[in-house]
Structures are given as structure tokens and as C-alpha cells.
Short mmCIF file of C-alpha atoms in Angstrom, two decimals:
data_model
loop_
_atom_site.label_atom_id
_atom_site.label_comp_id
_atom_site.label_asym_id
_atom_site.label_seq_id
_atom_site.Cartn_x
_atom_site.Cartn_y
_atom_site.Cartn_z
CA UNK A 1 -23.16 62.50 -162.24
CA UNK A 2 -21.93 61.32 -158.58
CA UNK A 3 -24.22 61.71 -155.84
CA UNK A 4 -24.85 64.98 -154.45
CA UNK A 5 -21.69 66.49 -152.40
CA UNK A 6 -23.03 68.50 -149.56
CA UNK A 7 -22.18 71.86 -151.13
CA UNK A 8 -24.20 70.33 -154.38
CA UNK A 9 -26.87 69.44 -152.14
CA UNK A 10 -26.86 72.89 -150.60
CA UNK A 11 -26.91 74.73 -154.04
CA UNK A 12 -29.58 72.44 -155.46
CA UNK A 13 -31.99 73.63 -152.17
CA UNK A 14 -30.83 77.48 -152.90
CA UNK A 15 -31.56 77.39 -156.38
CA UNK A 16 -35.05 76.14 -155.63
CA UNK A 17 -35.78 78.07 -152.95
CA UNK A 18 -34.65 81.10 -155.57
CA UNK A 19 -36.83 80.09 -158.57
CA UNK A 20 -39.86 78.85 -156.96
CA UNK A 21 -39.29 75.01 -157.54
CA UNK A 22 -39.10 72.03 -155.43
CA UNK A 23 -37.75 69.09 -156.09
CA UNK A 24 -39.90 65.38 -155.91
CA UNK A 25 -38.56 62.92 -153.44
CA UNK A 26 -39.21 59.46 -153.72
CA UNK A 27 -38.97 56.52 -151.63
CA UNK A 28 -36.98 53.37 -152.80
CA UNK A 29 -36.67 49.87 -151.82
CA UNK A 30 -34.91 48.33 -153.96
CA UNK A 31 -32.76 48.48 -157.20
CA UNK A 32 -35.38 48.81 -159.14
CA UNK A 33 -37.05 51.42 -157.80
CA UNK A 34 -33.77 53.03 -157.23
CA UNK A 35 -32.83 52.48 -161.49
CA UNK A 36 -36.77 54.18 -162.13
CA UNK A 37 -36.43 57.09 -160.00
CA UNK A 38 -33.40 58.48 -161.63
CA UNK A 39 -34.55 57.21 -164.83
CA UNK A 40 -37.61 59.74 -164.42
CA UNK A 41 -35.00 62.83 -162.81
CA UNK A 42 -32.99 61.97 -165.67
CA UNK A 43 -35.94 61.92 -168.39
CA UNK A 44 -37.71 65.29 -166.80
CA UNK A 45 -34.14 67.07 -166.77
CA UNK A 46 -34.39 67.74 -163.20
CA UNK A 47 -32.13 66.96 -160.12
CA UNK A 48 -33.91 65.03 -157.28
CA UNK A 49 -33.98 63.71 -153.83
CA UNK A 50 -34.27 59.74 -153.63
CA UNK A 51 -34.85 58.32 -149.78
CA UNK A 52 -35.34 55.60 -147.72
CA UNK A 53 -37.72 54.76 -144.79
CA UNK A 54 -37.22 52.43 -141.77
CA UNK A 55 -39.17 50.04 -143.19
CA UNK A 56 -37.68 50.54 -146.98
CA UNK A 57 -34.37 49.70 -145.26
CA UNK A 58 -35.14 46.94 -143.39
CA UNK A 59 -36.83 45.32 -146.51
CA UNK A 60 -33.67 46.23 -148.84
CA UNK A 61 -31.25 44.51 -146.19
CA UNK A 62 -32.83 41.09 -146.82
CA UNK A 63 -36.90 40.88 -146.01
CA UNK A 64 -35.91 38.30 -143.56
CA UNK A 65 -32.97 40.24 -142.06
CA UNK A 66 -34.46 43.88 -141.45
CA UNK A 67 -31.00 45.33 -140.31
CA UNK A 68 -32.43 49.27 -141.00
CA UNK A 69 -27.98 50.19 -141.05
CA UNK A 70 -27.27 47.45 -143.24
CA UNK A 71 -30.24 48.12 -146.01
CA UNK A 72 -29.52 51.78 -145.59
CA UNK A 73 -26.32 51.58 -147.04
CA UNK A 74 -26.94 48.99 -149.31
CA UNK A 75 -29.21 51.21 -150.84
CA UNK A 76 -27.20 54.21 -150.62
CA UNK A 77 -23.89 52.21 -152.54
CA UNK A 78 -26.16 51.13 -155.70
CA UNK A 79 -27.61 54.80 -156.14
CA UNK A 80 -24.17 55.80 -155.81
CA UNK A 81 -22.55 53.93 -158.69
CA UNK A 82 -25.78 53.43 -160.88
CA UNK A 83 -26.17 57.51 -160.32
CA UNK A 84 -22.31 58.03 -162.29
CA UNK A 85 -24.49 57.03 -165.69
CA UNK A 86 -27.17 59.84 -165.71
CA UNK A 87 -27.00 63.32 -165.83
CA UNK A 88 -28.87 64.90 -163.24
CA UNK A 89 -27.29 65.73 -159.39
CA UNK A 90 -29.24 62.99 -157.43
CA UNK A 91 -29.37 63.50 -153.14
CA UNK A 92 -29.44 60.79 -150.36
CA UNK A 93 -31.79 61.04 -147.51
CA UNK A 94 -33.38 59.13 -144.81
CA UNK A 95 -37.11 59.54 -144.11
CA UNK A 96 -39.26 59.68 -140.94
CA UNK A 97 -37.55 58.75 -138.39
CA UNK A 98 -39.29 58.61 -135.20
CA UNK A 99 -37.97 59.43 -131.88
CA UNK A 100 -38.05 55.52 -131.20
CA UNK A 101 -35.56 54.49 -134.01
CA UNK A 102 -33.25 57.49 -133.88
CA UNK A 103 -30.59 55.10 -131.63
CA UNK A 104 -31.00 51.92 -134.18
CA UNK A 105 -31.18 54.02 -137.35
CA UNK A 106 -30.22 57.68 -138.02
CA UNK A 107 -27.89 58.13 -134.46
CA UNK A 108 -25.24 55.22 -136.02
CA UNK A 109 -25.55 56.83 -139.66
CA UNK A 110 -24.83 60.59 -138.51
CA UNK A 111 -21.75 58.64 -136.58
CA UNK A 112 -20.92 56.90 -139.65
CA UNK A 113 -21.02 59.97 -141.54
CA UNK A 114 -19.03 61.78 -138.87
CA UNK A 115 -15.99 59.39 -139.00
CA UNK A 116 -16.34 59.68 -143.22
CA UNK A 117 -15.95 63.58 -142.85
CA UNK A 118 -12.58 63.19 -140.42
CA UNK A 119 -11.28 61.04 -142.87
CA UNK A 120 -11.64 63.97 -145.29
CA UNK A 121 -14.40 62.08 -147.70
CA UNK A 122 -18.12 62.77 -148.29
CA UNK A 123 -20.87 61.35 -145.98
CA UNK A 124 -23.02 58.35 -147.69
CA UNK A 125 -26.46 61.00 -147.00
CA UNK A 126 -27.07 64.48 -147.62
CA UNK A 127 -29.81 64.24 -145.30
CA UNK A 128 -31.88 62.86 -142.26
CA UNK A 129 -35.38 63.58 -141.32
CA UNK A 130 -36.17 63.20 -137.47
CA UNK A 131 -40.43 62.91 -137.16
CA UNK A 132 -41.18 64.14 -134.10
CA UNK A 133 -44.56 64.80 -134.38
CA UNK A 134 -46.01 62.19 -132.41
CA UNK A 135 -44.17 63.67 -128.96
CA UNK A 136 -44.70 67.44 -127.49
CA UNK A 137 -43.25 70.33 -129.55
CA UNK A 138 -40.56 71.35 -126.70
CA UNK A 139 -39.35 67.77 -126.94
CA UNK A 140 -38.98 67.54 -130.50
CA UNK A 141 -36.77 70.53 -130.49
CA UNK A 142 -34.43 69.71 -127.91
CA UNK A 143 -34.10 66.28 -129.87
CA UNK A 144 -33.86 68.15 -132.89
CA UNK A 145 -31.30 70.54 -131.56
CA UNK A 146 -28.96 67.49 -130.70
CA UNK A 147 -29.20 66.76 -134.06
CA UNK A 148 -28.73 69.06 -135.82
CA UNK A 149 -24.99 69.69 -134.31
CA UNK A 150 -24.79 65.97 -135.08
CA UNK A 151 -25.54 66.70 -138.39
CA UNK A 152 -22.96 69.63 -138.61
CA UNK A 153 -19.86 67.26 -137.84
CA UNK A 154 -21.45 64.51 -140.75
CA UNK A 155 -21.73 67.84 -142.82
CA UNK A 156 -25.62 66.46 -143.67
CA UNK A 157 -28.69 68.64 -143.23
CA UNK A 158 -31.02 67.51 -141.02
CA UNK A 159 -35.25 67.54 -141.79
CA UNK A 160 -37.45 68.43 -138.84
CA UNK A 161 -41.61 67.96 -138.45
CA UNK A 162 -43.42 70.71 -136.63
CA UNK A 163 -47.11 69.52 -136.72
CA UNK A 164 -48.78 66.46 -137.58
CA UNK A 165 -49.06 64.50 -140.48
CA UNK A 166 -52.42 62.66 -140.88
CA UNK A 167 -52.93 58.54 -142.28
CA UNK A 168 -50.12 55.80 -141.70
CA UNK A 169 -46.51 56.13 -142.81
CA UNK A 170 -44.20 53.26 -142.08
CA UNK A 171 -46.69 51.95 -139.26
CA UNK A 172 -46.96 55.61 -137.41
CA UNK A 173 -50.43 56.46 -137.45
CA UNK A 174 -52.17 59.94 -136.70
CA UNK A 175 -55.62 61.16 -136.82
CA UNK A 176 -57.15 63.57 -139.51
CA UNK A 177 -58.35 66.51 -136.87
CA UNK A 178 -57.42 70.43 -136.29
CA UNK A 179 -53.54 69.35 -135.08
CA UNK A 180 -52.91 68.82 -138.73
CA UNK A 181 -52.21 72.76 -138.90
CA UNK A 182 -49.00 73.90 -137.30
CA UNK A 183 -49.51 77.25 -135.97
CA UNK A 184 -47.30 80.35 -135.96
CA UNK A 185 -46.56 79.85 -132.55
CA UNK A 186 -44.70 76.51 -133.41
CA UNK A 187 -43.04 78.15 -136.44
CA UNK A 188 -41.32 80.97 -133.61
CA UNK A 189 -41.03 78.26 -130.95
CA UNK A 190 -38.47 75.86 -133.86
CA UNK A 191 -36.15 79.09 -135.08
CA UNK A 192 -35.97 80.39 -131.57
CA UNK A 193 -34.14 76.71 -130.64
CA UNK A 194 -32.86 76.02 -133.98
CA UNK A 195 -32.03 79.34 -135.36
CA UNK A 196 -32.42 80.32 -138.98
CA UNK A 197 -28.99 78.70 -140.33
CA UNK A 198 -26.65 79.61 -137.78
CA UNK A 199 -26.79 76.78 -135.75
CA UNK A 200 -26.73 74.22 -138.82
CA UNK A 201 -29.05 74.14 -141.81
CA UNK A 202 -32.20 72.32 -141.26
CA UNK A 203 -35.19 72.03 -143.59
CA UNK A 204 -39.00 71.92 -141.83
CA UNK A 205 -41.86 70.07 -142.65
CA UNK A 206 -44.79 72.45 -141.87
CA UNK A 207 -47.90 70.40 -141.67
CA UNK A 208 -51.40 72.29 -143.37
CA UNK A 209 -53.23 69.56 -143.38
CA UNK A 210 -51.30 66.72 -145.33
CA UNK A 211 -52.18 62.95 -144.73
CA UNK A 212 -50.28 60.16 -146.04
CA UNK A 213 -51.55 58.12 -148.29
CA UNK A 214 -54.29 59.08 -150.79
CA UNK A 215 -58.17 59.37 -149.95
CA UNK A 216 -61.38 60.32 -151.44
CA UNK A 217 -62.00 63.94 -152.24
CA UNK A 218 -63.28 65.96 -149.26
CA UNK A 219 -61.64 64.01 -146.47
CA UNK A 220 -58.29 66.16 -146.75
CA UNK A 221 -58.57 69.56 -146.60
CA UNK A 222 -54.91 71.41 -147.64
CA UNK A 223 -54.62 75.23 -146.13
CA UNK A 224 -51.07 75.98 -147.98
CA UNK A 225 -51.90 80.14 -147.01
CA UNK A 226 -50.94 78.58 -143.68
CA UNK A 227 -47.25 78.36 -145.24
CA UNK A 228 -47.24 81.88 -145.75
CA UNK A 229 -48.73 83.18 -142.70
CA UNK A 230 -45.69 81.22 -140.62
CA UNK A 231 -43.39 82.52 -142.94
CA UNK A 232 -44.54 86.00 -142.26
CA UNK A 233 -44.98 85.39 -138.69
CA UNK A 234 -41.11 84.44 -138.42
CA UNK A 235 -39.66 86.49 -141.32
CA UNK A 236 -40.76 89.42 -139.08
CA UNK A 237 -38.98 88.44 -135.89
CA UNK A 238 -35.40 87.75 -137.76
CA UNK A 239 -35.88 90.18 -140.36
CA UNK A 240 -35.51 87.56 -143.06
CA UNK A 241 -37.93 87.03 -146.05
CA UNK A 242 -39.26 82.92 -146.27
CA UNK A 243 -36.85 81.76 -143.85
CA UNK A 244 -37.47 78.18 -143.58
CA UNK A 245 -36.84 75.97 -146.37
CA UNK A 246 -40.16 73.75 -146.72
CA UNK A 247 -41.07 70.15 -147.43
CA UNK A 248 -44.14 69.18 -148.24
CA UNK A 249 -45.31 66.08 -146.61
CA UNK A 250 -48.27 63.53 -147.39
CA UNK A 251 -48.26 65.20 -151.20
CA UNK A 252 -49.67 62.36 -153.19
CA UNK A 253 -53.27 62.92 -154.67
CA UNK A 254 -52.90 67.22 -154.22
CA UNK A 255 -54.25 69.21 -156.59
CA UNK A 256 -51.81 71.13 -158.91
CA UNK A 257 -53.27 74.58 -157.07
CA UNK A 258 -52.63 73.46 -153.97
CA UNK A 259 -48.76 72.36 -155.13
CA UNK A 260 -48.22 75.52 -156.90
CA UNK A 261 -49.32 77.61 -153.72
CA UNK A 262 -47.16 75.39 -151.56
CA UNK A 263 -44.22 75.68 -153.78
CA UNK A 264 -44.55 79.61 -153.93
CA UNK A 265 -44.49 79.43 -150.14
CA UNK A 266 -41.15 78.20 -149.84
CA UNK A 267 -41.93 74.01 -150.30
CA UNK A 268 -37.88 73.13 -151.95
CA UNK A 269 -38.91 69.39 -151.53
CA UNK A 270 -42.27 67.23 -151.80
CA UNK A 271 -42.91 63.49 -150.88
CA UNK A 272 -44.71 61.40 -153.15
CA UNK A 273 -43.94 58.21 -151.80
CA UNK A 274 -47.81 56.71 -152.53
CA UNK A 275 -48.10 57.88 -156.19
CA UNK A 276 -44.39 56.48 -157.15
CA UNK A 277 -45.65 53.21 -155.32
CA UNK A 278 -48.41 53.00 -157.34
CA UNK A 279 -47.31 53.95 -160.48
CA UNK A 280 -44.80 51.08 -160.18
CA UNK A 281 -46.85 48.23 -159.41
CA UNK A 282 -49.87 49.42 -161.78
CA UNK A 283 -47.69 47.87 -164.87
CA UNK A 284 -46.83 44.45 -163.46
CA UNK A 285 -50.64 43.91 -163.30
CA UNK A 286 -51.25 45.03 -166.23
CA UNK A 287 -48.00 42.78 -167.30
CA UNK A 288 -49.04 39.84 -165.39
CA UNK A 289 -52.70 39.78 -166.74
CA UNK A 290 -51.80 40.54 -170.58
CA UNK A 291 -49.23 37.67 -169.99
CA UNK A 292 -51.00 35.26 -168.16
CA UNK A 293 -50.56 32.52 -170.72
CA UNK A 294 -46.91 32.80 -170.78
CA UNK A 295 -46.03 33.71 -166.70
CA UNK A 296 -48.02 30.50 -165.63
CA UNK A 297 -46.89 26.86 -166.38
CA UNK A 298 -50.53 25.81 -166.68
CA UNK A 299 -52.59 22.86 -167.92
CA UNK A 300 -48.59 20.92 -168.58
CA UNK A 301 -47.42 23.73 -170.80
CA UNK A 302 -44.21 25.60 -169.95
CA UNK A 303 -44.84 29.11 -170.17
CA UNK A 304 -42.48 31.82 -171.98
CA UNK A 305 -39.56 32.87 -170.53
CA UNK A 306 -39.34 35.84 -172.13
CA UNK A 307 -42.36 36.96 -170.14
CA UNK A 308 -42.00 35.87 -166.68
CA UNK A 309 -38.20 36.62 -166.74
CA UNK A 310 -38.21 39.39 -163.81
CA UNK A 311 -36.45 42.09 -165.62
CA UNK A 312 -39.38 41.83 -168.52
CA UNK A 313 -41.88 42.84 -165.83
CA UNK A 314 -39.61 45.02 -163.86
CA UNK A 315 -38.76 47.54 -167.28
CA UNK A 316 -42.49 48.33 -166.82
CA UNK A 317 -42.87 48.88 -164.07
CA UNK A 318 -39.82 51.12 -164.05
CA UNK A 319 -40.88 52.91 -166.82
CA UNK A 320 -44.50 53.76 -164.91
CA UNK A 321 -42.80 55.23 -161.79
CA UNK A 322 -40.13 57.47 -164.00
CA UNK A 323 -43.53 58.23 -165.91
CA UNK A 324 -45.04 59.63 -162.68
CA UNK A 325 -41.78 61.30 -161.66
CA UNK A 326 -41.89 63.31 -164.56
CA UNK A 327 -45.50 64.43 -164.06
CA UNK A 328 -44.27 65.55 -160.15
CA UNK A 329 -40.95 67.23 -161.77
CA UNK A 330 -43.26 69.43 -164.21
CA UNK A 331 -45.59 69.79 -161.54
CA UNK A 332 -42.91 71.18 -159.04
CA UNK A 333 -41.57 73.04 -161.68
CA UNK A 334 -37.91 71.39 -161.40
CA UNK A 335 -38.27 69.76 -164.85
CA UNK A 336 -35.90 71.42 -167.15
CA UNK A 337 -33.80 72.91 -164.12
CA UNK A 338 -31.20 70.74 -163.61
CA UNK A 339 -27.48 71.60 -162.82
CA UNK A 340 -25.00 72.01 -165.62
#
């Protein structure tokens, strides 16, 4: 199928939101891991989200370039053709972007997109996420607010943080402590400035204690009832049942209670950016160290090309990450659910 058309996009986050699924969203880098992710939608019968990080970008531009636009797109144009070969409805979007890189990263893109729209054609993403959670919460939503009616001319939906994601993503760093937990008070405070779909659909990252990355059990402590309560807290003032669409941040390493409590809180999307990574590289080890003999011209022999020809390696490691996509899809409850 072609990549997701805004109104596709828009019916894929309804239908989830309706049948208590989200959908996995995975970070790529490069063809490969853009050819495994939809390999693994494709394989678990479920439509999916497939994005790309500042540093993801910069690396898919050329790893001695690092032109975020350029990588971006380049990224965006092979998911788009390879995409036409599958049958699952796969979405763009840009991930954690940081008050910092919004004028050298998703500012020029929502422009881009803009100028695509006028011209009466789709824009290259479905979606952008602006982090703000490393500045104060009355900053972050007048940022986001700009936004968001940027995002309404590029006909994209735009992904907000309110709250703090623990551990290291992309080189932003935040401590594991009590402002993990975004409060009710923060839920009222973003639909008050952002409204609830009015002003531009937005989806919001409420943070209950995620961390990026994956650590030993104990040292992350997940409160998804939190989801509800803030969904309560604003239902009540707009008279609207689970208004915000969630995304669940920080997701690798969760335990399948604490996904299926998320999910029935409203979580349409989860990140599981570690896990994929990992599942990925796992299989060239395993390659490289089964096939020692024949990837290394040792001792005056010459090796086998059959095994250290790149796309021998590369099929397994493909295979792992659509593997663990499949797991997440099942997980999430999207398997099975895609769009006819």
C-alpha cells in the first residue's frame, strides 16, 4: 500500500483509539531497518508507525554529512516506494525533537510539507513530535501551540510531551526522580492551550514513569493508573470520555500488564526504539561468530563470499527486528487489525 494519506493516518489513530490497540513505532536508520520494520507490520497483519530521530537522520544523510533535512527525506522516499509492495497502511513521523532543533529540523519540514499541500499533493510525514520536556510546561505549550497551526497548513498531526521521560534518547538526558509523573494539573494546563481537536489534532505523550532505554528490574517504576486519572481529570472539564490520544514513551523492557493497562488508557502509539535496535544487531553477532571462518581473510585464506556479502548478514538481522515487531504488534493488540 502507499504511505499513509493524512485521512488514512487519522482513521488508523481512530480505529485504535476505538478498539483498544496501539500501534508499535519504530525507529529507522537506514534501508534496512526501514525493509525489517514493514516486513514485521506486514508479517503481524498490522498497520504501523515507522520514524526517524535527529540523530537517525543525520546518520541516514551520509554519517559524515549529518544534514537532519536531507536524511529525513531520504528516508521518507525509500519507505515510500518500498511501502507500495506490502500490504499494511505504513505512517511517517519524526521523533523527539527538542526545542533546540525545531529551526534546523521539523520548522523546514512542516514548511516543506506546507508548500506540498498548496500544490494539492500529500505531505512526505503524517507526523512530528516536538519534546519539550526539558523546558517549563507554559513554554512548551506556547511552542506547541505554534505548531500545531503549522501542522494544520502541512495537514500533519503534531506529537507533544507533557512530563519527563527518564535515561538518554538521542543525547537528551533526564533523571529517574518524581518529575517522571505528569500530573493532572499539566493534563488541564495542555487542552486548555491546545484544545481537544479544535485547534488541530495533536497526540500527547503522558509520562508515568517511562525511561528510555532498558534497565534492571526495580529501577523503573511504571504508574499507567496515572493515564486514567488525567483522562478523568480532563474528560470532566470538556465533557469528553479519554480525550487525548496517548503515546507511550520509553516502552522497551515493560511488562505486558503494564502495556495492556496503558493501552486501555488511551496509549494509540508505543515506542520501542531499544528492543527493535537490539533485536537487529543480536543476529549479525550471532552471524559474524557462526561465520567467522568465512567473514575473515585469515591465516592467507580468502574467506566466503557468500557469508560476508552484506545482504547475507543484513536478511538476519532483518528478520530479528520484524521478529520483535511482531511480538510488540500482538502485544499492542494491532496484530490482525490492519486496514482492508
Amino acid at each position: 500500500m502507499p504511505i499513509a494519506t493524512p485521512e488514512v493516518y487519522a482513521e488508523m489513530i481512530d480505529r485504535a483509539k476505538a478498539g483498544k490497540f496501539a500501534y508499535p513505532a519504530v525507529n529507522i536508520t537506514s534501508s534496512s531497518t526501514v525493509t525489517a520494520a514493514i516486513q514485521g507490520f506486514a508479517e503481524a497483519e498490522s498497520d504501523g508507525i515507522i520514524q526517524v530521530s535527529v540523530g537517525g537522520a543525520e546518520y541516514a544523510s551520509g554519517s559524515t554529512i549529518k544534514d537532519r533535512i536531507a536524511g529525513s527525506l531520504a528516508l521518507a522516499a525509500y519507505a515510500t516506494e518500498v511501502a507500495k509492495n506490502y500490504s499494511v497502511n505504513i505512517a511517517l513521523h519524526t521523533d523527539h525533537c527538542v526545542k533546540k532543533n525545531l529551526d534546523s529540523w521539523v520548522r523546514p519540514l512542516l514548511a516543506l510539507e506546507a508548500e506540498q499541500v498548496k500544490k494539492g499533493l500529500n505531505p512526505t510525514f503524517q507526523s512530528h513530535m516536538f519534546d519539550g520536556s526539558d523546558i517549563p510546561l507554559d513554554e512548551n505549550l506556547v511552542i506547541a501551540a505554534e505548531l500545531l497551526d503549522l501542522s494544520q497548513a502541512a495537514r500533519t498531526i503534531l506529537e507533544i510531551e507533557v512530563g519527563v521521560v527518564g535515561g538518554e534518547e538521542d543525547g537528551h538526558v533526564a533523571e529517574i526522580n518524581e518529575k517522571l509523573y505528569t500530573t493532572a494539573e499539566d493534563g488541564l494546563a495542555t487542552v486548555r492551550a491546545l484544545g481537544a481537536g479544535e485547534k488541530g489534532r495533536y497526540l500527547t505523550a503522558l509520562t508515568f514513569g517511562n525511561v528510555h532505554g532498558v534497565y534492571k528490574p526495580g529501577a523503573v517504576k511504571l504508574r499507567p493508573s496515572i493515564l486514567a486519572d488525567i483522562q478523568k481529570a480532563v474528560g470532566d472539564e470538556i465533557g469528553k470520555v479519554n480525550p487525548f490520544d496517548l503515546v507511550f514513551h520509553g516502552g522497551s523492557g515493560s511488562t505486558a500488564e503494564e502495556i495492556a493497562e496503558a493501552v486501555d488508557n488511551g496509549v494509540i502509539k508505543m515506542n520501542i526504539d531499544t528492543d527493535t535496535q537490539y533485536a537487529y544487531t543480536r543476529p549479525v553477532a550471532d552471524w559474524m561468530l557462526k561465520h567467522y571462518d568465512g567473514v575473515i581473510k585469515a591465516d592467507g585464506e580468502i574467506g566466503n563470499k557468500k557469508q560476508y556479502d552484506p545482504r547475507a548478514w543484513a536478511k538476519a538481522a532483518e528478520a530479528g527486528m520484524a521478529q520483535r515487531i511482531i511480538e510488540a504488534s500482538q502485544q499492542l493488540r494491532s496484530a490482525g487489525q490492519k486496514m482492508r
